[in-house]
Amino acid sequence: MYEKHTKFMKMALGEAKKAGQKAEVPIGAVLVSNSGDVLSLSHNQTISLADPTAHAEIITLRKAAQRVSNYRLLNTTLYVTIEPCIMCMGAIVHARVSRVVFGAKDPKWGAAGSLYNFANDTRLNYSPDIVHSVCEDECRTLIQEFFRSRRIKE
């Protein structure tokens, strides 16, 4: 199981690197069906699209929903390099994504266990399974180096 997670997280990391090359925060996401088919993948595009909702997860969910012609993305797994934020976890819950697999935790914005834990909130009528720390070091290093290089330029 872990090997499968690593394979798809490496794809998400590839997307994150694309974002970083465009001066976007390097976060990537991949949505996979239970049969292992990649339904969609993307990366952060908030700056290039001038859209505060253009997080990797949101774009990936939108593309997949269009592909399957349904806003419910049942029996899917979302791979994302950094723990999803509040907005993204809300969309994940609404889309009924079965599982979220992420790389590095986000103590400032994370809503899958770090700052908030939407998956364990019994007030919600749905909650995905959460798997964390897949390719954690590589995911953390990518984003830390991005922000470190931005601080040096400033």
PDB file of C-alpha atoms in Angstrom:
ATOM      1  CA  MET A   1       0.000   0.000   0.000  1.00  0.00           C
ATOM      2  CA  TYR A   2       2.781   2.439   0.905  1.00  0.00           C
ATOM      3  CA  GLU A   3       4.454   1.904  -2.494  1.00  0.00           C
ATOM      4  CA  LYS A   4       1.224   2.939  -4.230  1.00  0.00           C
ATOM      5  CA  HIS A   5       1.035   6.047  -2.059  1.00  0.00           C
ATOM      6  CA  THR A   6       4.649   6.882  -2.888  1.00  0.00           C
ATOM      7  CA  LYS A   7       4.023   6.525  -6.637  1.00  0.00           C
ATOM      8  CA  PHE A   8       1.142   8.989  -6.614  1.00  0.00           C
ATOM      9  CA  MET A   9       2.838  11.362  -4.171  1.00  0.00           C
ATOM     10  CA  LYS A  10       5.804  11.547  -6.555  1.00  0.00           C
ATOM     11  CA  MET A  11       3.323  12.642  -9.248  1.00  0.00           C
ATOM     12  CA  ALA A  12       1.988  15.313  -6.876  1.00  0.00           C
ATOM     13  CA  LEU A  13       5.565  16.433  -6.203  1.00  0.00           C
ATOM     14  CA  GLY A  14       6.079  16.781  -9.962  1.00  0.00           C
ATOM     15  CA  GLU A  15       3.064  19.090 -10.056  1.00  0.00           C
ATOM     16  CA  ALA A  16       4.364  21.035  -7.058  1.00  0.00           C
ATOM     17  CA  LYS A  17       7.658  21.614  -8.849  1.00  0.00           C
ATOM     18  CA  LYS A  18       5.739  23.029 -11.833  1.00  0.00           C
ATOM     19  CA  ALA A  19       4.096  25.515  -9.478  1.00  0.00           C
ATOM     20  CA  GLY A  20       7.440  26.526  -8.018  1.00  0.00           C
ATOM     21  CA  GLN A  21       8.855  27.132 -11.505  1.00  0.00           C
ATOM     22  CA  LYS A  22       5.998  29.616 -12.032  1.00  0.00           C
ATOM     23  CA  ALA A  23       6.717  31.387  -8.711  1.00  0.00           C
ATOM     24  CA  GLU A  24       3.584  29.826  -7.222  1.00  0.00           C
ATOM     25  CA  VAL A  25       3.670  28.164  -3.795  1.00  0.00           C
ATOM     26  CA  PRO A  26       4.876  24.642  -4.718  1.00  0.00           C
ATOM     27  CA  ILE A  27       1.955  22.434  -3.845  1.00  0.00           C
ATOM     28  CA  GLY A  28       0.708  19.663  -6.112  1.00  0.00           C
ATOM     29  CA  ALA A  29      -2.271  17.314  -6.035  1.00  0.00           C
ATOM     30  CA  VAL A  30      -3.390  14.139  -7.815  1.00  0.00           C
ATOM     31  CA  LEU A  31      -6.837  12.504  -7.605  1.00  0.00           C
ATOM     32  CA  VAL A  32      -6.923   8.750  -8.172  1.00  0.00           C
ATOM     33  CA  SER A  33      -9.853   6.338  -8.513  1.00  0.00           C
ATOM     34  CA  ASN A  34     -10.023   3.120  -6.486  1.00  0.00           C
ATOM     35  CA  SER A  35      -8.929   1.239  -9.605  1.00  0.00           C
ATOM     36  CA  GLY A  36      -5.739   3.321  -9.717  1.00  0.00           C
ATOM     37  CA  ASP A  37      -6.668   5.587 -12.637  1.00  0.00           C
ATOM     38  CA  VAL A  38      -5.464   9.176 -12.383  1.00  0.00           C
ATOM     39  CA  LEU A  39      -8.597  11.299 -12.750  1.00  0.00           C
ATOM     40  CA  SER A  40      -6.830  14.660 -12.577  1.00  0.00           C
ATOM     41  CA  LEU A  41      -3.760  16.445 -11.330  1.00  0.00           C
ATOM     42  CA  SER A  42      -2.729  20.048 -10.873  1.00  0.00           C
ATOM     43  CA  HIS A  43      -0.708  22.528  -8.843  1.00  0.00           C
ATOM     44  CA  ASN A  44      -1.233  25.854  -7.135  1.00  0.00           C
ATOM     45  CA  GLN A  45      -2.167  28.644  -9.546  1.00  0.00           C
ATOM     46  CA  THR A  46      -3.452  31.410  -7.280  1.00  0.00           C
ATOM     47  CA  ILE A  47      -1.071  34.017  -8.700  1.00  0.00           C
ATOM     48  CA  SER A  48      -1.277  33.102 -12.387  1.00  0.00           C
ATOM     49  CA  LEU A  49      -5.087  32.860 -12.295  1.00  0.00           C
ATOM     50  CA  ALA A  50      -5.507  35.776  -9.850  1.00  0.00           C
ATOM     51  CA  ASP A  51      -7.800  33.455  -7.910  1.00  0.00           C
ATOM     52  CA  PRO A  52      -7.503  32.882  -4.150  1.00  0.00           C
ATOM     53  CA  THR A  53      -9.325  29.543  -4.542  1.00  0.00           C
ATOM     54  CA  ALA A  54      -6.897  28.169  -7.154  1.00  0.00           C
ATOM     55  CA  HIS A  55      -5.173  25.792  -4.745  1.00  0.00           C
ATOM     56  CA  ALA A  56      -3.870  22.531  -6.185  1.00  0.00           C
ATOM     57  CA  GLU A  57      -6.581  20.527  -4.427  1.00  0.00           C
ATOM     58  CA  ILE A  58      -9.449  22.718  -5.642  1.00  0.00           C
ATOM     59  CA  ILE A  59      -8.293  22.710  -9.264  1.00  0.00           C
ATOM     60  CA  THR A  60      -7.761  18.947  -9.135  1.00  0.00           C
ATOM     61  CA  LEU A  61     -11.247  18.372  -7.695  1.00  0.00           C
ATOM     62  CA  ARG A  62     -12.829  20.643 -10.316  1.00  0.00           C
ATOM     63  CA  LYS A  63     -11.070  18.906 -13.197  1.00  0.00           C
ATOM     64  CA  ALA A  64     -12.029  15.462 -11.919  1.00  0.00           C
ATOM     65  CA  ALA A  65     -15.657  16.450 -11.344  1.00  0.00           C
ATOM     66  CA  GLN A  66     -15.865  17.704 -14.922  1.00  0.00           C
ATOM     67  CA  ARG A  67     -14.239  14.533 -16.210  1.00  0.00           C
ATOM     68  CA  VAL A  68     -16.703  12.221 -14.434  1.00  0.00           C
ATOM     69  CA  SER A  69     -19.648  14.652 -14.778  1.00  0.00           C
ATOM     70  CA  ASN A  70     -20.379  14.518 -11.062  1.00  0.00           C
ATOM     71  CA  TYR A  71     -19.442  16.760  -8.144  1.00  0.00           C
ATOM     72  CA  ARG A  72     -19.316  13.700  -5.907  1.00  0.00           C
ATOM     73  CA  LEU A  73     -15.944  12.063  -6.255  1.00  0.00           C
ATOM     74  CA  LEU A  74     -16.758   8.858  -4.429  1.00  0.00           C
ATOM     75  CA  ASN A  75     -14.184   6.100  -4.038  1.00  0.00           C
ATOM     76  CA  THR A  76     -11.222   8.354  -4.756  1.00  0.00           C
ATOM     77  CA  THR A  77      -7.963   9.235  -3.065  1.00  0.00           C
ATOM     78  CA  LEU A  78      -6.486  12.727  -3.150  1.00  0.00           C
ATOM     79  CA  TYR A  79      -2.695  12.948  -2.919  1.00  0.00           C
ATOM     80  CA  VAL A  80      -1.366  16.364  -1.954  1.00  0.00           C
ATOM     81  CA  THR A  81       2.132  17.436  -1.022  1.00  0.00           C
ATOM     82  CA  ILE A  82       1.086  19.642   1.911  1.00  0.00           C
ATOM     83  CA  GLU A  83      -1.749  19.149   4.390  1.00  0.00           C
ATOM     84  CA  PRO A  84      -4.938  20.712   2.959  1.00  0.00           C
ATOM     85  CA  CYS A  85      -6.158  24.026   4.356  1.00  0.00           C
ATOM     86  CA  ILE A  86      -9.621  24.764   5.700  1.00  0.00           C
ATOM     87  CA  MET A  87     -11.008  25.719   2.269  1.00  0.00           C
ATOM     88  CA  CYS A  88      -9.614  22.620   0.601  1.00  0.00           C
ATOM     89  CA  MET A  89     -10.733  20.248   3.352  1.00  0.00           C
ATOM     90  CA  GLY A  90     -14.225  21.746   3.082  1.00  0.00           C
ATOM     91  CA  ALA A  91     -14.258  21.005  -0.647  1.00  0.00           C
ATOM     92  CA  ILE A  92     -12.876  17.504  -0.047  1.00  0.00           C
ATOM     93  CA  VAL A  93     -15.691  16.782   2.423  1.00  0.00           C
ATOM     94  CA  HIS A  94     -18.334  18.163   0.040  1.00  0.00           C
ATOM     95  CA  ALA A  95     -16.919  16.075  -2.831  1.00  0.00           C
ATOM     96  CA  ARG A  96     -16.961  12.930  -0.659  1.00  0.00           C
ATOM     97  CA  VAL A  97     -13.343  12.056  -1.415  1.00  0.00           C
ATOM     98  CA  SER A  98     -12.678   8.759   0.390  1.00  0.00           C
ATOM     99  CA  ARG A  99      -9.081   9.320   1.433  1.00  0.00           C
ATOM    100  CA  VAL A 100      -6.587  12.173   1.654  1.00  0.00           C
ATOM    101  CA  VAL A 101      -2.894  11.301   1.563  1.00  0.00           C
ATOM    102  CA  PHE A 102      -0.541  14.180   2.230  1.00  0.00           C
ATOM    103  CA  GLY A 103       3.179  14.681   2.621  1.00  0.00           C
ATOM    104  CA  ALA A 104       4.061  17.415   5.086  1.00  0.00           C
ATOM    105  CA  LYS A 105       1.920  18.814   7.875  1.00  0.00           C
ATOM    106  CA  ASP A 106       0.988  22.491   7.864  1.00  0.00           C
ATOM    107  CA  PRO A 107       0.803  23.782  11.454  1.00  0.00           C
ATOM    108  CA  LYS A 108      -0.363  27.252  10.323  1.00  0.00           C
ATOM    109  CA  TRP A 109      -3.179  26.300   7.925  1.00  0.00           C
ATOM    110  CA  GLY A 110      -3.665  22.517   8.092  1.00  0.00           C
ATOM    111  CA  ALA A 111      -7.198  21.193   8.468  1.00  0.00           C
ATOM    112  CA  ALA A 112      -6.424  17.467   8.395  1.00  0.00           C
ATOM    113  CA  GLY A 113      -4.954  17.203  11.863  1.00  0.00           C
ATOM    114  CA  SER A 114      -2.506  20.029  12.493  1.00  0.00           C
ATOM    115  CA  LEU A 115      -4.497  23.184  13.192  1.00  0.00           C
ATOM    116  CA  TYR A 116      -7.981  21.756  12.641  1.00  0.00           C
ATOM    117  CA  ASN A 117      -9.135  18.203  12.053  1.00  0.00           C
ATOM    118  CA  PHE A 118     -12.127  18.097   9.735  1.00  0.00           C
ATOM    119  CA  ALA A 119     -11.788  14.323   9.371  1.00  0.00           C
ATOM    120  CA  ASN A 120     -12.470  13.801  13.087  1.00  0.00           C
ATOM    121  CA  ASP A 121     -15.241  16.378  13.450  1.00  0.00           C
ATOM    122  CA  THR A 122     -18.363  14.329  14.208  1.00  0.00           C
ATOM    123  CA  ARG A 123     -20.565  17.351  13.502  1.00  0.00           C
ATOM    124  CA  LEU A 124     -19.871  16.897   9.792  1.00  0.00           C
ATOM    125  CA  ASN A 125     -21.903  14.276   7.936  1.00  0.00           C
ATOM    126  CA  TYR A 126     -18.883  12.902   6.081  1.00  0.00           C
ATOM    127  CA  SER A 127     -15.201  12.474   6.778  1.00  0.00           C
ATOM    128  CA  PRO A 128     -12.388  11.093   4.643  1.00  0.00           C
ATOM    129  CA  ASP A 129      -9.659   8.803   5.882  1.00  0.00           C
ATOM    130  CA  ILE A 130      -6.368  10.631   6.396  1.00  0.00           C
ATOM    131  CA  VAL A 131      -2.886   9.286   5.705  1.00  0.00           C
ATOM    132  CA  HIS A 132      -0.004  11.651   6.406  1.00  0.00           C
ATOM    133  CA  SER A 133       3.769  11.820   6.129  1.00  0.00           C
ATOM    134  CA  VAL A 134       4.086  10.124   2.723  1.00  0.00           C
ATOM    135  CA  CYS A 135       7.332  11.434   1.173  1.00  0.00           C
ATOM    136  CA  GLU A 136       7.266  13.911   4.043  1.00  0.00           C
ATOM    137  CA  ASP A 137      10.892  15.040   3.877  1.00  0.00           C
ATOM    138  CA  GLU A 138      10.787  15.727   0.146  1.00  0.00           C
ATOM    139  CA  CYS A 139       7.478  17.598   0.415  1.00  0.00           C
ATOM    140  CA  ARG A 140       8.661  19.683   3.372  1.00  0.00           C
ATOM    141  CA  THR A 141      12.032  20.464   1.803  1.00  0.00           C
ATOM    142  CA  LEU A 142      10.422  21.647  -1.442  1.00  0.00           C
ATOM    143  CA  ILE A 143       8.192  24.181   0.265  1.00  0.00           C
ATOM    144  CA  GLN A 144      10.808  25.288   2.802  1.00  0.00           C
ATOM    145  CA  GLU A 145      13.347  25.960   0.065  1.00  0.00           C
ATOM    146  CA  PHE A 146      10.737  27.931  -1.888  1.00  0.00           C
ATOM    147  CA  PHE A 147       9.991  30.239   1.029  1.00  0.00           C
ATOM    148  CA  ARG A 148      13.657  30.483   2.026  1.00  0.00           C
ATOM    149  CA  SER A 149      14.575  31.657  -1.486  1.00  0.00           C
ATOM    150  CA  ARG A 150      11.766  34.242  -1.413  1.00  0.00           C
ATOM    151  CA  ARG A 151      12.991  35.659   1.899  1.00  0.00           C
ATOM    152  CA  ILE A 152      16.528  35.979   0.498  1.00  0.00           C
ATOM    153  CA  LYS A 153      15.229  37.930  -2.536  1.00  0.00           C
ATOM    154  CA  GLU A 154      13.289  40.313  -0.310  1.00  0.00           C
TER     155      GLU A 154
END
